[in-house]
Amino acid sequence: MSGHSNYEPKSGFEKWLDVRLPIIRLGYDSLVDFPTPKNLNYWYTFGGILAVCLGIQIVTGIILAMHYVAHVDMAFASVEHIMRDVNYGWLVRYMHSNGASMFFLAVYVHMFRGLYYGSYKAPREVLWLLGCVIYMLMIITAFMGYVLPWGQMSFHGAVVITNLIGAIPVIGPAITTWLWGGFAVDDPTLNRFFSLHYLMPFMIAGVVGLHIWALHVPGNNNPAGVDVKSKEDTVPFHPYYTVKDGFAISVFLLMYAAFVFFNPNALGDAVNYVPANPLVTPAHIVPEWYLLPFYAILRAVPDKLMGVIFMGGAIAMLFLLPWLDTSKVRSMRYRPTAKLYFFIFVIVTMILGYCGGQLPDNKIIPGLTTFQVAASDLNSVVWLSRLATAYYFAYFLIILPVLGLTETPLPQPESISEPVLSHSANAPVGAAASPEKRG
Amino acid sequence: MRRRRFQTSGPALECVLRDLNQNSDWVEVGRRPLFSPQLKGSFKVASTVVGATPEHHTGGEDPNRRDFIHIAATVAAVGAAGGLAWPFIDQMNPAADTLALASVEFDLSKVETGQQVVIKWRGKPLFIRHRSGKEIASAIKDNHADLRDPQTDEERHKAGKAEWLILIGTCTHLGCVPTFGGGDYGGWFCPCHGSHYDTSGRIRKGPAPKNLAVPEYTFLSDSKVKVG
Ligand code: HEM
Ligand code: FES
């Protein structure tokens, strides 16, 4: 998409097309000849996995839309119709509902990869921001999709999340009514959510295009975090990474298939197989697993508006990250202190996910009652969420800004090739032949 | 800005300019033959046209005819886009039939003392609670307790009808339906994030900011109410 091109049209047709629409050249430059750092490990295969996930969601989604009816009286029944009557409907729906989970699993790995190797730092800030936009669009898309089957969790989840907007002072309630198209979550809401759920994946696809464009200007970051210095440091994308990505995609699809065929409801909530009833809220409202950390942050804050602000702030941190991290060293391989805080951060997000799935007053250590702080027992999920929320924000707002100025990083290699070549001298035979094993 | 337009526009713009060439400012450009050999093949040659543009055009003097057309066209386009934006936004607001707010009548004799009935009204649950003497007393006792949204019990029911409490059954936190009789105050408990309401429907504990809302309603007779 940018820079020098080595494409040479061969056949007459290719030559003819190349001066009219150089689309083969574009494909060649970005997927075949693209110079890629030679030290990319398997954490770098998740971009390709994500593209496959998006494709699967779009194809299965379009099929579901052929059989689904967006009406409060028929939505639930139409999903059951898909499950029981439509040929292979069960397969397509299980692919779609589990596909959403796989999509988020992949995006989280992809994001943690970026956090660890400093892929958000100059000159990749725009690339990172576009990724954050994709993540936000994914959240909205998945939320709206989850409303469509119109089960109990669909309905009351929609109520709770749309009511969040009502927390905005003055204009909040008007926006909520506008979003609902009525005075409660009802048929107009379901219809527009369907329309938008259909639209947004295509918006995501558009932003993915920009994301890849922004990737191909500076090129990939890499586990060493140092810039590509020469041709020595790179290999062409094809066949090296088409094969590596292809292998990773296959393994990923195996895991996905294991869910679809052997435990298709493991990641969902059984309550959503009860048709929506606006008069009764299920005893325990929880979002899908991939949104639990945000839900925990929301509930950690006792004030309604502040809860919403913190939840939004959690995503805003990602957008601000390129300017919060003051360290010039990209990869945490060479930042031992930052690495430690990073691993705590990963665990903290998982703790938040755990908390989001529990009732706020549940005990962490069963049977132990400690003392009450701010109207809740210290040994409770809500206090654990508060501590985890504090760390989440501290990581972005205190730890990364300060650490970059105070820490002493390890020496970075001169180039991507250097550690490989210098090690091979005293390493056992064959070690240098598989540098990708160094992770 | 204007200079560059000349550079890239070529013959097409000159057609337009020809129509405008009553204006002496344009004459120089407008007079150029439309398909002169120089202009035909090469943009480089066209750039000589730029040099021909009278210098005072780029200055900030009074708007001339072309500025006027630019401004008028821009204003019209922005106005049209703005005018269309509102219908495109407003279509999502409640439709006329949704706004034609339904009211419901309800026969109170169906509700035993100490019980509550939930009906659906405008898409939301409506609590109709027949309070016992004890529940009323405890609500009155707390009139001057430390309330987050201070209201006396009398303000929350019709005069002389203390036994009937009619409320919109959505938690003022994030809209879940609180469960009857639960919580520390014997009114309602919201399972979603733990809000406690008392027997007057006032918020006492938890994240909800406001008391359960009292809808508009009237007693048609001693045993019949009309809500909405
Ligand atoms: C970013 C990509 C997408 C994501 C993350 C996503 C997510 C979801 C989720 C979580 C559900 C609820 C599944 C369930 O529990 O039943 C759902 C349902 C649905 N989605 Fe999507 N979706 C995506 C793309 C699409 C597209 C492109 C279409 C249509 C062209 C579509 C059409 C549907 C339909 C009709 C349903 C309702 C049927 C059902 O619930 O199984 N989706 N989606
Ligand atoms: S919705 Fe009732 S406490 Fe949150």
XYZ file of C-alpha atoms and ligand atoms in Angstrom:
714
model
C 0.000 0.000 0.000
C 2.969 2.268 0.261
C 6.584 2.437 -0.662
C 8.463 0.504 -3.265
C 6.747 -2.249 -5.252
C 8.458 -5.332 -6.699
C 5.416 -6.544 -8.568
C 6.001 -7.404 -12.203
C 2.868 -8.188 -14.141
C 3.440 -11.340 -16.169
C 0.526 -12.182 -18.408
C -0.942 -9.767 -20.882
C -4.067 -9.453 -18.820
C -2.093 -8.578 -15.678
C -0.250 -5.874 -17.590
C -3.497 -4.540 -18.993
C -5.148 -4.475 -15.578
C -2.119 -3.065 -13.783
C -2.321 0.297 -15.526
C -6.067 0.467 -14.999
C -6.679 -0.945 -11.505
C -3.456 -2.116 -9.842
C -5.313 -4.453 -7.524
C -3.054 -7.459 -8.128
C -0.116 -5.224 -7.327
C -1.824 -4.205 -4.093
C -2.368 -7.818 -3.123
C 1.163 -8.777 -4.088
C 2.740 -5.913 -2.171
C 0.717 -6.446 0.990
C 0.307 -10.231 1.182
C 3.132 -11.813 -0.797
C 6.180 -9.614 -1.042
C 5.564 -7.557 2.094
C 8.840 -7.476 4.061
C 8.087 -8.805 7.524
C 10.442 -8.980 10.522
C 11.866 -12.469 10.660
C 11.427 -12.852 14.422
C 7.618 -12.706 14.701
C 6.322 -15.332 17.146
C 2.913 -16.964 17.448
C 1.471 -14.003 19.346
C 1.676 -12.258 15.992
C -0.661 -14.688 14.280
C -3.765 -13.310 15.964
C -4.258 -10.553 13.407
C -4.862 -13.181 10.750
C -7.055 -15.129 13.159
C -9.129 -11.991 13.752
C -9.668 -11.493 10.026
C -10.952 -15.065 9.798
C -13.264 -14.442 12.781
C -14.760 -11.363 11.144
C -15.332 -13.277 7.916
C -17.057 -16.125 9.778
C -19.323 -13.728 11.713
C -20.362 -11.956 8.520
C -21.094 -15.142 6.572
C -22.978 -16.894 9.398
C -24.722 -13.628 10.312
C -26.073 -13.086 6.822
C -27.397 -16.653 6.855
C -29.060 -16.151 10.250
C -30.660 -12.941 8.996
C -32.383 -14.970 6.274
C -34.350 -16.857 8.926
C -34.505 -14.481 11.863
C -37.520 -12.222 12.572
C -36.887 -8.983 14.425
C -40.186 -8.666 16.288
C -40.779 -9.005 20.029
C -43.441 -11.656 19.487
C -41.430 -13.721 17.035
C -37.714 -13.162 17.645
C -37.327 -15.862 20.281
C -39.439 -18.319 18.299
C -37.529 -17.584 15.101
C -34.235 -18.407 16.811
C -35.758 -21.671 18.038
C -36.950 -22.254 14.479
C -33.367 -21.763 13.303
C -32.175 -24.233 15.943
C -34.750 -26.952 15.284
C -36.174 -26.617 11.787
C -33.822 -24.778 9.444
C -31.392 -27.165 7.731
C -28.110 -26.912 9.621
C -29.558 -23.862 11.400
C -28.144 -25.147 14.681
C -24.687 -25.228 13.155
C -24.859 -21.730 11.765
C -26.224 -20.267 14.975
C -23.709 -22.064 17.185
C -20.940 -20.896 14.869
C -22.208 -17.341 15.195
C -22.745 -17.273 18.966
C -19.476 -19.093 19.747
C -17.786 -17.141 16.968
C -18.434 -13.946 18.898
C -16.622 -15.430 21.899
C -13.716 -16.613 19.755
C -13.516 -13.171 18.163
C -13.138 -11.538 21.578
C -10.695 -14.173 22.787
C -8.532 -13.429 19.764
C -8.839 -9.664 20.115
C -7.773 -9.804 23.762
C -4.688 -11.861 22.939
C -3.953 -9.477 20.084
C -4.269 -6.457 22.385
C -2.159 -7.923 25.206
C 0.458 -8.721 22.567
C 0.443 -5.052 21.559
C 0.685 -3.950 25.182
C 3.628 -6.254 25.864
C 5.703 -5.485 22.798
C 4.926 -1.762 22.842
C 3.238 -1.827 19.465
C 1.307 1.331 20.337
C 4.458 3.474 20.409
C 5.731 5.753 17.670
C 5.347 5.409 14.762
C 2.320 3.124 15.263
C -0.028 5.345 17.279
C -2.634 5.618 14.523
C -2.486 1.874 13.982
C -3.171 1.366 17.686
C -6.002 3.937 17.735
C -7.680 2.246 14.780
C -7.426 -1.026 16.681
C -9.143 0.589 19.668
C -11.907 1.827 17.358
C -12.387 -1.717 16.039
C -12.578 -3.036 19.601
C -15.240 -0.464 20.511
C -17.274 -1.278 17.416
C -16.984 -4.974 18.295
C -18.352 -4.340 21.781
C -21.347 -2.442 20.428
C -21.958 -5.044 17.713
C -21.819 -7.977 20.120
C -24.041 -6.199 22.632
C -26.702 -5.571 19.980
C -26.398 -9.106 18.633
C -26.956 -10.549 22.075
C -30.255 -8.644 22.302
C -31.601 -10.236 19.109
C -32.646 -13.697 20.416
C -34.883 -11.820 22.879
C -34.312 -14.074 25.849
C -34.414 -12.921 29.450
C -30.739 -11.964 29.473
C -31.056 -10.260 26.078
C -33.889 -8.095 27.300
C -32.674 -7.169 30.761
C -29.105 -6.737 29.567
C -30.420 -4.259 27.022
C -32.390 -2.473 29.749
C -29.394 -2.134 32.038
C -26.937 -1.042 29.356
C -29.241 1.485 27.675
C -30.083 2.905 31.090
C -26.384 3.634 31.566
C -26.786 6.446 29.075
C -29.500 7.920 31.284
C -26.758 8.702 33.797
C -25.482 11.545 31.601
C -26.782 14.740 33.204
C -29.535 16.763 31.453
C -29.554 15.089 28.028
C -29.166 11.469 29.194
C -32.857 10.567 29.549
C -33.720 12.118 26.166
C -30.968 10.097 24.501
C -32.209 6.912 26.159
C -35.758 7.500 24.887
C -34.349 8.229 21.450
C -32.361 5.022 21.522
C -35.364 2.997 22.676
C -37.831 4.630 20.305
C -40.309 4.465 23.172
C -40.476 4.543 26.932
C -38.981 1.135 27.496
C -36.917 -1.424 25.614
C -39.498 -2.736 23.175
C -40.190 -3.623 19.564
C -38.700 -0.428 18.067
C -35.525 -1.086 20.051
C -35.229 -4.665 18.805
C -35.734 -3.579 15.198
C -33.105 -0.886 15.196
C -30.650 -3.117 17.020
C -31.080 -5.671 14.254
C -30.509 -3.043 11.596
C -27.381 -1.754 13.322
C -26.122 -5.232 14.166
C -26.198 -5.951 10.451
C -24.458 -2.709 9.569
C -21.653 -2.509 12.092
C -19.593 -5.554 11.061
C -19.194 -3.917 7.675
C -18.034 -0.745 9.367
C -15.566 -2.924 11.258
C -14.381 -4.366 7.961
C -13.793 -0.822 6.703
C -11.752 0.133 9.746
C -9.805 -3.129 9.444
C -8.798 -1.917 5.976
C -7.470 1.309 7.472
C -5.797 -0.673 10.264
C -3.879 -2.758 7.745
C -2.997 0.299 5.729
C -1.633 1.920 8.888
C 0.285 -1.303 9.569
C 1.897 -1.379 6.166
C 3.275 2.132 6.376
C 5.718 1.584 9.297
C 5.592 -2.219 8.944
C 5.196 -4.741 11.752
C 6.598 -4.208 15.184
C 8.339 -7.356 16.467
C 9.150 -9.120 19.735
C 12.509 -7.362 19.999
C 10.820 -4.016 19.542
C 13.737 -2.616 17.535
C 13.286 -1.188 14.058
C 14.007 -3.181 10.956
C 17.499 -2.044 9.942
C 18.158 -3.927 6.715
C 16.836 -6.561 4.380
C 18.655 -9.066 6.616
C 16.000 -8.478 9.269
C 13.001 -9.372 7.146
C 11.497 -12.214 5.192
C 8.741 -11.923 2.595
C 5.258 -12.386 4.009
C 4.651 -15.276 1.644
C 5.439 -18.096 2.244
C 6.915 -17.465 5.706
C 3.952 -15.901 7.446
C 1.149 -17.186 5.265
C 2.222 -20.627 6.463
C 2.755 -19.625 10.069
C -0.577 -17.742 10.187
C -2.277 -20.597 8.391
C -1.063 -23.087 10.982
C -2.185 -20.856 13.862
C -5.570 -20.316 12.232
C -6.013 -24.072 11.899
C -5.250 -24.675 15.576
C -7.562 -21.850 16.550
C -10.351 -23.261 14.376
C -9.897 -26.641 16.085
C -10.584 -25.072 19.458
C -13.516 -23.135 18.004
C -14.941 -26.324 16.517
C -14.564 -28.067 19.868
C -16.900 -25.474 21.368
C -19.367 -25.503 18.470
C -19.680 -29.277 18.330
C -19.084 -30.463 21.884
C -20.101 -27.668 24.221
C -21.923 -24.981 22.280
C -23.595 -23.416 25.301
C -20.617 -23.456 27.659
C -19.885 -19.786 27.112
C -23.504 -18.609 27.110
C -26.008 -18.089 29.892
C -28.818 -20.631 30.262
C -31.222 -17.873 31.332
C -31.221 -16.605 27.756
C -33.194 -19.683 26.748
C -36.130 -18.220 28.717
C -38.194 -15.843 26.558
C -37.951 -12.171 27.542
C -40.365 -11.075 30.254
C -40.294 -7.341 30.982
C -42.037 -7.860 34.334
C -39.446 -10.142 35.933
C -35.728 -9.518 36.114
C -33.535 -12.623 36.404
C -31.943 -12.916 39.813
C -28.468 -12.430 38.434
C -27.872 -10.233 35.405
C -24.514 -10.731 33.759
C -23.185 -9.818 30.355
C -21.306 -12.303 28.187
C -17.866 -13.220 29.536
C -15.987 -10.847 27.283
C -17.628 -7.789 28.826
C -17.415 -8.878 32.464
C -14.358 -6.753 33.388
C -16.199 -3.595 32.376
C -19.277 -4.694 34.263
C -17.148 -5.193 37.378
C -15.742 -1.677 37.053
C -19.255 -0.291 36.670
C -20.394 -1.977 39.861
C -17.248 -1.138 41.805
C -18.248 2.520 41.884
C -21.185 3.290 44.175
C -22.384 6.323 42.201
C -24.361 5.808 38.980
C -22.757 8.546 36.886
C -19.264 7.873 38.224
C -19.688 4.179 37.494
C -20.447 4.968 33.869
C -17.532 7.407 33.683
C -15.106 4.818 35.059
C -16.361 2.191 32.648
C -15.928 4.550 29.698
C -12.598 5.633 31.153
C -11.354 2.050 31.120
C -11.600 2.077 27.322
C -10.394 5.662 27.089
C -7.144 4.530 28.752
C -6.427 2.362 25.728
C -6.873 5.320 23.418
C -4.549 7.491 25.518
C -1.929 4.812 26.048
C 0.507 5.916 23.297
C 0.917 9.213 25.135
C 0.836 7.818 28.665
C 3.740 5.395 28.327
C 6.869 7.513 28.537
C 9.396 4.758 27.829
C 11.189 4.804 24.518
C 11.901 1.066 24.733
C 9.124 -0.779 22.949
C 9.404 -4.409 23.960
C 8.971 -5.355 27.592
C 11.627 -8.014 27.048
C 14.071 -5.255 27.843
C 11.982 -3.664 30.590
C 12.121 -6.141 33.502
C 10.258 -3.880 35.934
C 7.535 -2.948 33.477
C 7.182 -6.622 32.610
C 6.333 -7.421 36.217
C 3.661 -4.711 36.388
C 2.345 -5.873 33.035
C 1.799 -9.424 34.245
C 0.020 -8.102 37.331
C -2.115 -6.042 34.967
C -3.091 -9.135 32.969
C -4.051 -10.950 36.164
C -5.992 -7.911 37.373
C -8.112 -7.825 34.218
C -8.905 -11.497 34.801
C -9.816 -10.777 38.420
C -12.131 -8.036 37.155
C -13.681 -10.552 34.789
C -14.223 -12.947 37.683
C -15.768 -10.193 39.817
C -18.096 -9.128 37.003
C -19.637 -12.577 37.023
C -20.274 -12.673 40.781
C -22.894 -10.970 42.921
C -21.351 -7.856 44.524
C -21.921 -9.095 48.070
C -20.464 -12.565 47.488
C -17.536 -13.417 49.734
C -14.071 -14.000 48.360
C -13.010 -16.194 51.285
C -16.103 -18.224 52.144
C -17.523 -17.770 55.619
C -15.157 -15.027 56.699
C -16.716 -11.763 57.812
C -14.272 -8.911 58.222
C -15.271 -5.316 58.822
C -17.502 -2.984 56.861
C -15.954 -0.247 54.757
C -18.252 2.049 52.759
C -21.290 -0.139 53.497
C -19.706 -3.342 52.196
C -17.697 -6.067 53.854
C -14.035 -5.884 52.974
C -14.119 -9.591 52.146
C -16.542 -9.140 49.241
C -16.510 -9.135 45.478
C -17.267 -5.431 45.404
C -14.101 -4.608 47.362
C -11.986 -6.896 45.237
C -13.399 -5.123 42.168
C -12.501 -1.773 43.698
C -8.905 -2.764 44.302
C -8.614 -4.268 40.831
C -10.179 -1.162 39.267
C -7.676 0.991 41.137
C -4.793 -1.069 39.745
C -6.261 -0.994 36.234
C -6.251 2.793 36.195
C -2.980 3.107 38.090
C -1.266 0.958 35.461
C -2.094 3.488 32.751
C -2.055 6.722 34.706
C 0.792 6.185 37.186
C 2.873 3.083 36.548
C 3.561 3.458 32.815
C 4.167 7.234 32.868
C 6.494 7.059 35.892
C 8.274 3.835 35.043
C 9.392 5.137 31.661
C 11.294 7.900 33.439
C 12.716 5.941 36.370
C 13.476 2.396 35.231
C 16.756 1.182 33.768
C 15.996 -0.982 30.756
C 18.220 -3.857 29.688
C 20.414 -3.211 26.648
C 18.457 -3.642 23.429
C 19.976 -5.518 20.502
C 21.382 -3.476 17.652
C 19.055 -5.128 15.202
C 16.560 -7.941 14.873
C 19.243 -10.245 13.465
C 21.873 -9.522 16.093
C 20.651 -11.685 19.021
C 20.007 -14.563 16.650
C 23.381 -14.415 14.973
C 25.409 -13.787 18.096
C 23.717 -16.646 19.957
C 24.128 -19.167 17.211
C 27.890 -19.281 17.758
C 27.653 -20.897 21.163
C 24.209 -22.434 20.937
C 23.613 -26.046 19.967
C 23.359 -26.820 16.289
C 19.915 -26.079 14.906
C 19.011 -23.387 17.426
C 19.611 -20.618 14.973
C 17.525 -22.356 12.391
C 14.415 -21.828 14.470
C 14.746 -18.334 15.879
C 10.965 -18.025 16.139
C 11.106 -20.306 19.187
C 12.506 -17.490 21.239
C 9.386 -15.998 22.541
C -6.576 28.179 -3.272
C -8.232 29.756 -6.216
C -5.045 29.528 -8.192
C -4.873 25.821 -7.818
C -8.387 25.367 -9.094
C -7.368 26.905 -12.351
C -4.483 24.614 -12.588
C -6.413 21.406 -12.462
C -9.745 22.382 -13.872
C -8.860 22.771 -17.512
C -11.543 23.208 -20.138
C -14.508 22.245 -17.998
C -14.172 25.155 -15.668
C -13.483 27.445 -18.518
C -16.866 26.611 -19.946
C -18.361 27.876 -16.771
C -16.137 30.858 -16.817
C -17.200 31.704 -20.315
C -20.691 32.207 -19.002
C -19.355 34.509 -16.401
C -17.139 36.536 -18.651
C -19.297 39.586 -18.564
C -17.287 40.150 -15.428
C -14.171 41.854 -16.638
C -12.070 40.066 -14.021
C -12.477 36.820 -15.852
C -11.959 37.959 -19.333
C -8.363 37.038 -19.533
C -8.914 33.431 -18.670
C -12.246 33.133 -20.356
C -10.952 34.285 -23.640
C -8.514 31.484 -24.035
C -9.624 29.153 -26.772
C -11.293 26.161 -25.128
C -9.413 23.531 -26.997
C -6.162 25.231 -27.631
C -3.415 22.727 -28.390
C -1.558 23.810 -25.274
C -4.390 22.994 -22.932
C -5.363 19.754 -24.521
C -2.653 17.362 -23.517
C -0.824 18.788 -20.656
C -1.515 20.053 -17.237
C 1.853 21.737 -17.188
C 0.763 24.041 -19.902
C -2.430 24.721 -18.059
C -0.404 26.062 -15.190
C 0.523 28.997 -17.352
C -3.114 29.938 -16.993
C -2.438 30.502 -13.341
C 0.046 33.133 -14.147
C -2.619 34.810 -16.181
C -4.947 35.133 -13.222
C -4.989 38.726 -12.103
C -3.111 38.956 -8.821
C -5.702 40.999 -6.987
C -8.060 38.029 -7.038
C -6.259 36.339 -4.245
C -6.414 39.350 -1.988
C -9.110 39.703 0.646
C -11.224 42.363 -1.097
C -15.008 42.476 -1.327
C -16.730 39.281 -2.362
C -17.064 39.176 -6.099
C -19.545 37.154 -8.113
C -17.650 33.906 -7.915
C -17.169 34.161 -4.189
C -20.867 34.756 -3.973
C -21.637 31.580 -5.889
C -19.240 29.588 -3.754
C -20.701 30.881 -0.553
C -24.297 30.497 -1.679
C -23.677 26.941 -2.896
C -21.917 25.969 0.306
C -24.638 27.460 2.461
C -27.298 25.697 0.436
C -25.491 22.353 0.685
C -24.889 22.692 4.406
C -28.476 23.828 4.934
C -29.815 20.890 2.971
C -27.609 18.409 4.824
C -28.585 19.943 8.150
C -32.251 19.955 7.216
C -32.066 16.280 6.298
C -30.039 15.355 9.364
C -32.868 16.196 11.732
C -35.479 13.885 10.132
C -32.825 11.172 10.033
C -32.191 11.591 13.742
C -35.740 12.248 14.854
C -37.103 9.138 13.135
C -35.628 7.175 16.017
C -37.694 9.037 18.616
C -40.974 7.439 19.772
C -43.452 7.164 16.882
C -46.905 8.726 16.986
C -48.634 5.492 17.977
C -46.129 4.946 20.763
C -46.728 8.493 21.932
C -50.491 7.987 21.956
C -49.936 6.882 25.500
C -52.142 4.082 26.616
C -53.812 4.208 29.983
C -54.956 1.169 31.919
C -57.755 0.660 34.375
C -57.237 -1.729 37.216
C -59.595 -3.377 39.688
C -58.003 -3.053 43.111
C -60.178 -5.684 44.720
C -57.861 -8.262 43.161
C -55.027 -7.329 45.517
C -55.016 -8.744 49.049
C -53.601 -6.748 51.935
C -49.850 -7.255 52.106
C -49.676 -8.297 48.460
C -48.620 -6.692 45.225
C -49.758 -7.148 41.646
C -47.532 -6.291 38.705
C -49.113 -5.208 35.447
C -47.549 -3.941 32.252
C -48.056 -0.323 31.390
C -46.347 1.466 28.508
C -43.910 -1.387 28.224
C -42.879 -1.138 31.857
C -43.912 -3.005 34.977
C -46.307 -1.210 37.307
C -46.411 -2.150 40.993
C -49.806 -2.007 42.682
C -49.192 -2.706 46.345
C -51.830 -3.103 49.015
C -49.940 -2.096 52.127
C -50.606 -3.440 55.592
C -50.937 -1.096 58.569
C -47.494 -2.131 59.737
C -45.913 -1.296 56.395
C -47.595 2.122 56.328
C -46.457 2.827 59.873
C -42.868 1.950 59.121
C -42.959 4.177 56.027
C -44.269 7.122 58.047
C -41.780 6.509 60.840
C -38.931 6.966 58.344
C -40.272 10.215 56.862
C -37.435 12.123 58.468
C -34.771 9.471 58.301
C -31.636 10.226 56.318
C -33.151 9.878 52.831
C -31.251 10.149 49.581
C -34.312 11.489 47.755
C -36.315 13.034 50.614
C -40.085 12.618 50.367
C -42.717 11.938 53.015
C -44.933 8.917 52.641
C -47.985 11.192 52.121
C -46.407 12.623 48.986
C -46.251 9.140 47.503
C -49.890 8.064 47.690
C -53.290 9.708 47.153
C -54.793 11.471 50.176
C -56.731 9.055 52.368
C -55.527 6.055 50.353
C -52.376 5.201 52.287
C -52.968 1.475 51.770
C -52.516 1.804 47.997
C -49.063 2.401 46.710
C -48.819 2.580 42.909
C -45.316 2.827 41.474
C -43.402 2.320 38.246
C -41.538 -0.916 38.870
C -38.189 -0.068 37.372
C -35.182 0.467 39.574
C -33.961 4.038 39.244
C -30.426 2.739 38.959
C -30.380 0.868 35.663
C -33.954 -0.225 35.213
C -34.183 -3.784 36.570
C -37.414 -4.870 38.209
C -36.970 -4.920 42.023
C -38.344 -7.933 43.890
C -41.253 -7.523 46.254
C -40.699 -7.632 49.993
C -36.926 -7.966 49.866
C -34.085 -5.863 51.171
C -33.239 -4.370 54.544
C -36.348 -2.172 54.627
C -39.047 -4.640 53.653
C -40.085 -2.756 50.533
C -38.240 -3.960 47.462
C -34.797 -5.232 46.670
C -33.196 -4.847 43.266
C -31.194 -7.963 42.449
C -29.104 -6.320 39.769
C -26.785 -4.172 41.846
C -28.333 -4.329 45.278
C -30.617 -1.310 45.761
C -32.911 -1.420 48.816
C -36.262 0.407 48.784
C -38.525 0.897 51.807
C -42.273 0.264 52.062
C -42.887 3.677 50.533
C -40.673 2.822 47.549
C -37.985 5.260 48.681
C -34.367 4.462 47.980
C -32.550 3.641 51.211
C -29.376 1.820 50.284
C -27.451 0.812 47.167
C -26.555 2.582 43.945
C -29.983 3.834 42.811
C -30.242 7.642 42.997
C -34.023 8.169 43.212
C -37.200 6.789 44.771
C -39.334 4.481 42.635
C -41.391 6.840 40.447
C -45.075 7.484 41.093
C -47.039 7.523 37.813
C -50.005 9.770 37.097
C -53.176 8.022 38.223
C -56.684 8.708 39.535
C -59.196 6.730 41.569
C -62.304 6.154 39.445
C -64.046 4.583 42.433
C -62.940 3.076 45.720
C -61.878 -0.092 43.994
C -60.841 1.139 40.587
C -57.861 3.162 39.402
C -56.943 4.550 36.028
C -53.224 4.873 35.390
C -51.989 7.276 32.728
C -18.508 -8.383 14.290
C -19.212 -9.365 13.930
C -20.389 -9.930 14.726
C -20.471 -10.214 16.065
C -19.377 -10.027 17.131
C -21.805 -10.741 16.304
C -22.298 -11.145 17.549
C -23.544 -11.714 17.773
C -23.994 -12.274 19.016
C -23.187 -12.305 20.319
C -25.256 -12.764 18.824
C -26.130 -13.488 19.840
C -25.980 -14.977 19.639
C -26.909 -15.770 20.485
O -26.673 -15.872 21.696
O -27.885 -16.282 19.948
C -25.636 -12.481 17.472
C -26.864 -12.797 16.910
C -27.230 -12.515 15.618
N -26.432 -11.937 14.643
Fe -24.495 -11.356 14.870
N -22.503 -10.759 15.118
C -21.673 -10.262 14.137
C -21.995 -10.118 12.804
C -23.272 -10.305 12.248
C -23.651 -9.999 10.898
C -22.718 -9.423 9.839
C -24.987 -10.321 10.774
C -25.917 -10.197 9.587
C -25.566 -9.936 8.410
C -25.436 -10.850 12.032
C -26.733 -11.333 12.279
C -27.172 -11.849 13.481
C -28.505 -12.374 13.719
C -29.648 -12.451 12.691
C -28.544 -12.794 15.058
C -29.753 -13.392 15.801
C -29.782 -14.874 15.763
C -29.127 -15.479 16.973
O -29.290 -14.957 18.062
O -28.448 -16.490 16.822
N -24.378 -10.820 12.908
N -24.571 -11.842 16.837
S -30.708 -1.729 38.368
Fe -31.395 -1.878 40.367
S -29.608 -1.748 41.473
Fe -28.887 -1.512 39.468
